[in-house]
PDB file of C-alpha atoms in Angstrom:
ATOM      1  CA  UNK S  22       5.934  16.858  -4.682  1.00 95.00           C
ATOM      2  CA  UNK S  23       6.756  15.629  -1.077  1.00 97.00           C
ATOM      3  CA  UNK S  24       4.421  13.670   1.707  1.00 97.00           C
ATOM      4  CA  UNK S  25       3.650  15.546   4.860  1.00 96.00           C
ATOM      5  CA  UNK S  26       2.686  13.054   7.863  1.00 95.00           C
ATOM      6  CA  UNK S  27      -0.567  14.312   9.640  1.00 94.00           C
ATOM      7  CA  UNK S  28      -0.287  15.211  12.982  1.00 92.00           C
ATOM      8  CA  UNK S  29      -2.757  17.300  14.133  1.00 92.00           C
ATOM      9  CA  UNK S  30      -5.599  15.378  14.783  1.00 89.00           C
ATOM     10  CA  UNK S  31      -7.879  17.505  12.519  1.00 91.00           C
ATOM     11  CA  UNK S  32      -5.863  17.020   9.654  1.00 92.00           C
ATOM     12  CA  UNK S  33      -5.664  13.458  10.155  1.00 90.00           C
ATOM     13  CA  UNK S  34      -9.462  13.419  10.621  1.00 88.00           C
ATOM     14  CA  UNK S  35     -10.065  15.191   7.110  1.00 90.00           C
ATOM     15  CA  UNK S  36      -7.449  13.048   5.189  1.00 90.00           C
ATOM     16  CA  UNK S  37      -9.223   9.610   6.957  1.00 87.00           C
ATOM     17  CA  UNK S  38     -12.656  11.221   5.548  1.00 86.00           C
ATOM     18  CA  UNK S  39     -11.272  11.469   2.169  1.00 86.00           C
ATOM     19  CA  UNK S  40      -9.704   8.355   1.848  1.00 83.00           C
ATOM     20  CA  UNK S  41     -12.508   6.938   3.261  1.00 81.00           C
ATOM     21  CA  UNK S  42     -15.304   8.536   0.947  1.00 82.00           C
ATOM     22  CA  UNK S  43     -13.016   7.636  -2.157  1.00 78.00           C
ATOM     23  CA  UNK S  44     -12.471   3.920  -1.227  1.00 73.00           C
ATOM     24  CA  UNK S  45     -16.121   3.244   0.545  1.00 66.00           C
ATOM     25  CA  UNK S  46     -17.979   2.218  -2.545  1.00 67.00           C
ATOM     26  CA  UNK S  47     -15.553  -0.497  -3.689  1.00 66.00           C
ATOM     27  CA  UNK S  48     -14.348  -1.337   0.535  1.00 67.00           C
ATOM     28  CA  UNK S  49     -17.839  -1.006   1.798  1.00 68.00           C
ATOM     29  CA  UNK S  50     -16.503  -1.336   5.375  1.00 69.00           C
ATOM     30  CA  UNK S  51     -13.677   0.975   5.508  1.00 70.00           C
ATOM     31  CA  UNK S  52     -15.146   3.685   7.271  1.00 74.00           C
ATOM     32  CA  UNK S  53     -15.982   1.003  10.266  1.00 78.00           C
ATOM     33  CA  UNK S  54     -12.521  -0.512  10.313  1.00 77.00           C
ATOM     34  CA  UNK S  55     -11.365   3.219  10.164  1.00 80.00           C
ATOM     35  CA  UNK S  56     -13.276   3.351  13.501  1.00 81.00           C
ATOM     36  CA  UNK S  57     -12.235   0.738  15.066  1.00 83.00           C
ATOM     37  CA  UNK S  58      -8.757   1.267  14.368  1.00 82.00           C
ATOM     38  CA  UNK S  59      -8.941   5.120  15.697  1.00 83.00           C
ATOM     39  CA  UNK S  60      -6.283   4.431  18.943  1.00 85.00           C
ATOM     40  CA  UNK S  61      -4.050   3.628  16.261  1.00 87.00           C
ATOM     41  CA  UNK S  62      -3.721   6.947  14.294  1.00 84.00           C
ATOM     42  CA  UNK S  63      -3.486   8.696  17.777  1.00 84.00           C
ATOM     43  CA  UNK S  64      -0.416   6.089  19.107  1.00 87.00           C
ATOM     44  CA  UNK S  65       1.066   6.481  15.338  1.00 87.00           C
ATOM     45  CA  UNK S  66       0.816   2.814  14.519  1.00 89.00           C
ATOM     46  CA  UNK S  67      -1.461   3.937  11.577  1.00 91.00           C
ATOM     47  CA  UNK S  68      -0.101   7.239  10.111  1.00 93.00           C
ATOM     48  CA  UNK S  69      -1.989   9.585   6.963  1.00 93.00           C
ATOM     49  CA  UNK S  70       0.350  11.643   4.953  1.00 95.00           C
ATOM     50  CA  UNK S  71      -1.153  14.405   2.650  1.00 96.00           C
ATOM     51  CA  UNK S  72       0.759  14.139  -0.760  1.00 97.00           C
ATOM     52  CA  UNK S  73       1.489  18.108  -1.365  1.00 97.00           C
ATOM     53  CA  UNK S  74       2.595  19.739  -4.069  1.00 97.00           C
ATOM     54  CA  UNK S  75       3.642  23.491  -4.309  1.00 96.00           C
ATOM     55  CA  UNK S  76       1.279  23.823  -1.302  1.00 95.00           C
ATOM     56  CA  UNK S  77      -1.290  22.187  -2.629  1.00 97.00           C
ATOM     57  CA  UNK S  78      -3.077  18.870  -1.149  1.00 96.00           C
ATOM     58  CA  UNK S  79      -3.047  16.491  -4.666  1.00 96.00           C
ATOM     59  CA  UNK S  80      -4.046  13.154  -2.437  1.00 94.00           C
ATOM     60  CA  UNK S  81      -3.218  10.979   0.628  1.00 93.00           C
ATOM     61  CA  UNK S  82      -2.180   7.936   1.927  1.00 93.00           C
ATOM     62  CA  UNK S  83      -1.979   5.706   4.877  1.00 92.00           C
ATOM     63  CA  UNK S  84       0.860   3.631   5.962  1.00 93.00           C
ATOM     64  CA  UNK S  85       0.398   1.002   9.153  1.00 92.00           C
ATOM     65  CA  UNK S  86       3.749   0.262  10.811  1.00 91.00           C
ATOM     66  CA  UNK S  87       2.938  -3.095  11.505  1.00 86.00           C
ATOM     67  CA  UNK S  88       5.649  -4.825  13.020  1.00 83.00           C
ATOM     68  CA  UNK S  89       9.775  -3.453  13.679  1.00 85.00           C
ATOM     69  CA  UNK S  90      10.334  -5.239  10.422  1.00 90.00           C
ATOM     70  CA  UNK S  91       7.764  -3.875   8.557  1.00 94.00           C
ATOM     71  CA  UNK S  92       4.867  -1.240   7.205  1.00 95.00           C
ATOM     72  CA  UNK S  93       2.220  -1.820   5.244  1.00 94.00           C
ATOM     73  CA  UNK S  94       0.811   0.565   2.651  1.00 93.00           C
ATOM     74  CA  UNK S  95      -2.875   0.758   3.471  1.00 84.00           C
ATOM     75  CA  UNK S  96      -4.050   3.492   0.864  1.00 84.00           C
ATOM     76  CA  UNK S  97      -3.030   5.966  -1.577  1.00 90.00           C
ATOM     77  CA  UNK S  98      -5.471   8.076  -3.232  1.00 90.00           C
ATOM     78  CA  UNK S  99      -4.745  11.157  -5.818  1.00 93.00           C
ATOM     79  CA  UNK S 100      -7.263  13.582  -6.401  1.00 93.00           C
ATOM     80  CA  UNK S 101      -8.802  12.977 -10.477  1.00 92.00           C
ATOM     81  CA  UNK S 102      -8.056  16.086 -11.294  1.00 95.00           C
ATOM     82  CA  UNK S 103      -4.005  15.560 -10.165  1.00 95.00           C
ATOM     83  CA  UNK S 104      -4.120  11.641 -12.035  1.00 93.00           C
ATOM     84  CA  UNK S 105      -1.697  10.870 -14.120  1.00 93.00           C
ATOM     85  CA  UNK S 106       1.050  12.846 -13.084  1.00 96.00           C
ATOM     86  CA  UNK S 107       3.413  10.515 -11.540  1.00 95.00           C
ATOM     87  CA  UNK S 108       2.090  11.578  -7.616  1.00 97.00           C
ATOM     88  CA  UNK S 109       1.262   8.069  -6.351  1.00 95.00           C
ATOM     89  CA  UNK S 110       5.167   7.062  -7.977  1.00 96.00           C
ATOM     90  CA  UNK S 111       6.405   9.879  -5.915  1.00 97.00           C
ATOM     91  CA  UNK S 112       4.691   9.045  -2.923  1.00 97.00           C
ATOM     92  CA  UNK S 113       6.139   5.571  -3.119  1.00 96.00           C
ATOM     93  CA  UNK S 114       9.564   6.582  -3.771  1.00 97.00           C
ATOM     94  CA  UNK S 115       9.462   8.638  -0.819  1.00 97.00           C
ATOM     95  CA  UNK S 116       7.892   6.076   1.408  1.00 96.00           C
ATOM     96  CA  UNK S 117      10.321   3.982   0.858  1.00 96.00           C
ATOM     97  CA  UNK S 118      13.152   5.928   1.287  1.00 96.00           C
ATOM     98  CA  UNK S 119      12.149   7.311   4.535  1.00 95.00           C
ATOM     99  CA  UNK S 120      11.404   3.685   5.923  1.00 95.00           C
ATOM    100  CA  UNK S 121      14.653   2.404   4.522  1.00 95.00           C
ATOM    101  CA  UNK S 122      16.075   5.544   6.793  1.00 95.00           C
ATOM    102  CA  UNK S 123      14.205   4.233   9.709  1.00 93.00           C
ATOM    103  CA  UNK S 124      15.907   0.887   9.648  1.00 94.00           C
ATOM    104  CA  UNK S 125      12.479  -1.506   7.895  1.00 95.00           C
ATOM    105  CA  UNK S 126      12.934  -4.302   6.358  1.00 96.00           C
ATOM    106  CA  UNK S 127       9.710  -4.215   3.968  1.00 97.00           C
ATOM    107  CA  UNK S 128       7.096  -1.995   2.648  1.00 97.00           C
ATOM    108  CA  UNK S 129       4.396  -4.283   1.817  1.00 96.00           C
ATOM    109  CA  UNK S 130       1.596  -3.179  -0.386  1.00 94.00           C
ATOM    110  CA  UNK S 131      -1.787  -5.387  -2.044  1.00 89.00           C
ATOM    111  CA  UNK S 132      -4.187  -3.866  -5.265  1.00 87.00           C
ATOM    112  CA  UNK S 133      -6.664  -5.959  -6.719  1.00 83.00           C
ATOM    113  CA  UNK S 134      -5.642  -8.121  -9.304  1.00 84.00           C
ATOM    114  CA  UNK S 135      -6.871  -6.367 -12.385  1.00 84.00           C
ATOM    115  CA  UNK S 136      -5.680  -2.953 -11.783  1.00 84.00           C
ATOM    116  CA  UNK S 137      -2.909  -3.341 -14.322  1.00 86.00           C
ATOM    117  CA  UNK S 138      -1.903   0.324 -14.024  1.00 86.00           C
ATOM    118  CA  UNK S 139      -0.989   0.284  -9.960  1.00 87.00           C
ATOM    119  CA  UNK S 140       0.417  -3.457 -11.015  1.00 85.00           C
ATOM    120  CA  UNK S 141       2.654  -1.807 -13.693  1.00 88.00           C
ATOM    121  CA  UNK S 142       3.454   0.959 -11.172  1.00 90.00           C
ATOM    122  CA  UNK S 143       4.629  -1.519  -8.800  1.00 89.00           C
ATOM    123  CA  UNK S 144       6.683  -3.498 -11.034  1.00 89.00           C
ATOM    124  CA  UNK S 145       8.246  -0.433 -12.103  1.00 93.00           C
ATOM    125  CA  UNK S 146       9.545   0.074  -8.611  1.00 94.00           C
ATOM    126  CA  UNK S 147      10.638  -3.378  -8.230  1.00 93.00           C
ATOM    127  CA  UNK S 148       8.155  -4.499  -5.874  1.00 93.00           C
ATOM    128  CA  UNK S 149       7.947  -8.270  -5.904  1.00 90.00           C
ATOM    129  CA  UNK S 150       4.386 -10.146  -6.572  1.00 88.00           C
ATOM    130  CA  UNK S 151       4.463 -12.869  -3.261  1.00 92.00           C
ATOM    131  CA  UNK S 152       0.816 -13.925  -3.660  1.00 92.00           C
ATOM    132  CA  UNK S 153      -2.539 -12.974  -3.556  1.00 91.00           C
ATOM    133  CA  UNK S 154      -5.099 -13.089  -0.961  1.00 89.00           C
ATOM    134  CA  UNK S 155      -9.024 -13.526  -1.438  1.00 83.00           C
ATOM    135  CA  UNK S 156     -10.527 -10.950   0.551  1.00 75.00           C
ATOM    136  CA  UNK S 157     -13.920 -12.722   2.109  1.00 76.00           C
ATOM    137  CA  UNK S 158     -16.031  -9.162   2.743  1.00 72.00           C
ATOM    138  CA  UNK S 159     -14.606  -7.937  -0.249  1.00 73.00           C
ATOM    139  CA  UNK S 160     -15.391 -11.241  -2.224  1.00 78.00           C
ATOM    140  CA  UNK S 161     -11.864 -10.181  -4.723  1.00 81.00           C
ATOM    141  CA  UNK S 162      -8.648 -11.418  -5.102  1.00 86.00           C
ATOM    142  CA  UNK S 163      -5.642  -8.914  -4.509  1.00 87.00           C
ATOM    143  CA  UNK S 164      -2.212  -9.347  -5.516  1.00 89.00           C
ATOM    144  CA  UNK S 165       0.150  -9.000  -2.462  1.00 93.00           C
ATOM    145  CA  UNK S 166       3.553  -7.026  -3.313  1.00 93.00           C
ATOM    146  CA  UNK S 167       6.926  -6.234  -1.379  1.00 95.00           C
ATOM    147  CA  UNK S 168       9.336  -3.833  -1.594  1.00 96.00           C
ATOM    148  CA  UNK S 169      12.458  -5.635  -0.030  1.00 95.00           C
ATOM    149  CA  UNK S 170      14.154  -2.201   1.548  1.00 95.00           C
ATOM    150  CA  UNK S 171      17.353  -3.998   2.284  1.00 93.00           C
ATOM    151  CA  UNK S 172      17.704  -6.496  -1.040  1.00 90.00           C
ATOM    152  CA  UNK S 173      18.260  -9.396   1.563  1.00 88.00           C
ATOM    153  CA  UNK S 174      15.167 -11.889  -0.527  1.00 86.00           C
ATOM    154  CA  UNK S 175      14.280 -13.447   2.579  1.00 89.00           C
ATOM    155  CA  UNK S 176      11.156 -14.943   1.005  1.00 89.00           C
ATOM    156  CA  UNK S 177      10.185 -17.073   3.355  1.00 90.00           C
ATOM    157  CA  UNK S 178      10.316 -14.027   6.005  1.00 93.00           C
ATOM    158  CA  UNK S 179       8.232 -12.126   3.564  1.00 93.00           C
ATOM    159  CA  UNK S 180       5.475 -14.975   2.944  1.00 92.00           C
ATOM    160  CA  UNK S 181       5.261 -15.327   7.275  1.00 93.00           C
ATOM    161  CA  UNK S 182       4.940 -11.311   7.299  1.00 94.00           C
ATOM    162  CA  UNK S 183       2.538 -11.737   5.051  1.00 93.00           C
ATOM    163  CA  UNK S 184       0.558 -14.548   6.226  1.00 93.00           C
ATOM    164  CA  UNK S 185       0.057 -11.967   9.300  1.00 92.00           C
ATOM    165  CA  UNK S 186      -0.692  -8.881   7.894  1.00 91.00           C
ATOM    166  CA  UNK S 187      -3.084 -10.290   4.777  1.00 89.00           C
ATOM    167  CA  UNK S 188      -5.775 -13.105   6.047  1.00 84.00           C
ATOM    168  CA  UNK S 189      -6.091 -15.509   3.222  1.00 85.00           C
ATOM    169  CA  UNK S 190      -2.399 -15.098   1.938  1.00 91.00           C
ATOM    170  CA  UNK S 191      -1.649 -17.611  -0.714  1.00 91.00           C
ATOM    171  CA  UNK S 192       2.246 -18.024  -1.957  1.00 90.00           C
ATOM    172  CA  UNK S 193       2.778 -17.455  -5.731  1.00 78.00           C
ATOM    173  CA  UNK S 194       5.036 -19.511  -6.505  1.00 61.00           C
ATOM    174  CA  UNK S 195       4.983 -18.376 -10.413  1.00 53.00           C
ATOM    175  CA  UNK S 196       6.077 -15.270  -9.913  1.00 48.00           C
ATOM    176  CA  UNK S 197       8.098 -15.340  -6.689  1.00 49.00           C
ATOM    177  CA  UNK S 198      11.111 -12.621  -7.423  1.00 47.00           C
ATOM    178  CA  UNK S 199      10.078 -12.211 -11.177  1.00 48.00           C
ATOM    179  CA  UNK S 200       7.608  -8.795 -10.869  1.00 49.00           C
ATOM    180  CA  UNK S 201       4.527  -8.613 -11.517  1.00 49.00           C
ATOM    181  CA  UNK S 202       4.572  -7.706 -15.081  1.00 50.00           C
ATOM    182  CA  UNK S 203       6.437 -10.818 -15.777  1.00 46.00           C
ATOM    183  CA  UNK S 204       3.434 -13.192 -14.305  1.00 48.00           C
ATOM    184  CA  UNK S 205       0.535 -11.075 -16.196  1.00 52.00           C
ATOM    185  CA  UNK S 206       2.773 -11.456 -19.459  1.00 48.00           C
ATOM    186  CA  UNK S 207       3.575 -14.992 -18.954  1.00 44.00           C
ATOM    187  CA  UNK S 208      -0.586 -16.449 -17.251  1.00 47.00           C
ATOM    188  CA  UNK S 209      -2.869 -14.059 -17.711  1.00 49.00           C
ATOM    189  CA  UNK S 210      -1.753 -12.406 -21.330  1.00 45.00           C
TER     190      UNK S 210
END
């Protein structure tokens, strides 16, 4: 399996309409903040990548380079039929190795907080839990993850990265540089 950025606009067009007709019925406004984020898929702020495999499209996902320091997983999305078999890992792995190559810092990344198979996922690639934030239109809390590319724990860099990229961003002080998996075990279990 590898990820193949979009470039064409077409193709970024069709891999936006996917994400966004998977995602709209729990993120009723995606397709507007799609919209009014356009100028950034065509200046490659926001990029789609189509997660391939032996020629075949199995998903896609969105990263936003947010800052020189860091990008921000927006999305990742697997077809049903192609669930289940490690894509969305693979996609992450790769991600992250090809932002560690261009010199980032962090690869941030949020799912809501009872989607214990993405949380698992996460832990398992030794993404650290940094907070939550309360999303207001969504009216859910989300767990807020990073994947510290360069193993400097900077936290309190991390917490003012995130304070910028999530509104709402709350610390958690619990789990700070434990993993997720060792906060659900410990609170919620």
């Amino acid at each position: 399996m590898k990820i193949i950025q979009l470039k064409e606009t077409e193709r970024i067009k069709e891999g936006l309409r996917i994400l966004t007709e998977e995602f709209i019925e729990e993120y009723p406004y995606y397709s507007t903040w799609i919209k009014k984020n356009e100028a950034t898929f065509k200046d490659r702020t926001r990029v789609v990548y189509e997660l391939n495999d032996n020629e075949k499209t199995v998903g896609y996902m969105m990263i936003h380079f947010s800052t020189t320091k860091c990008a921000k997983i927006n999305g990742i999305y697997v077809f049903p039929n192609c669930q289940k078999r490690g894509y969305a890992k693979e996609a992450l792995l790769q991600i992250i190795k090809e932002l560690k190559e261009q010199n980032y810092d962090y690869a941030f990344i949020q799912t809501r907080t009872h989607n214990k198979i993405v949380v698992h996922m996460f832990d398992t690639l030794h993404f650290d839990v940094i907070g939550q934030n309360y999303h207001k239109i969504e009216k859910q809390p989300n767990w807020v993850a990073v994947y510290d590319l360069n193993r400097k724990r900077n936290f309190d860099e991390m917490y003012a990265l995130a304070v910028q990229l999530y509104p709402g961003f709350v610390k958690n002080w619990y789990a700070m540089g434990q993993g997720i998996e060792w906060y659900l075990a410990f609170f919620l279990i």
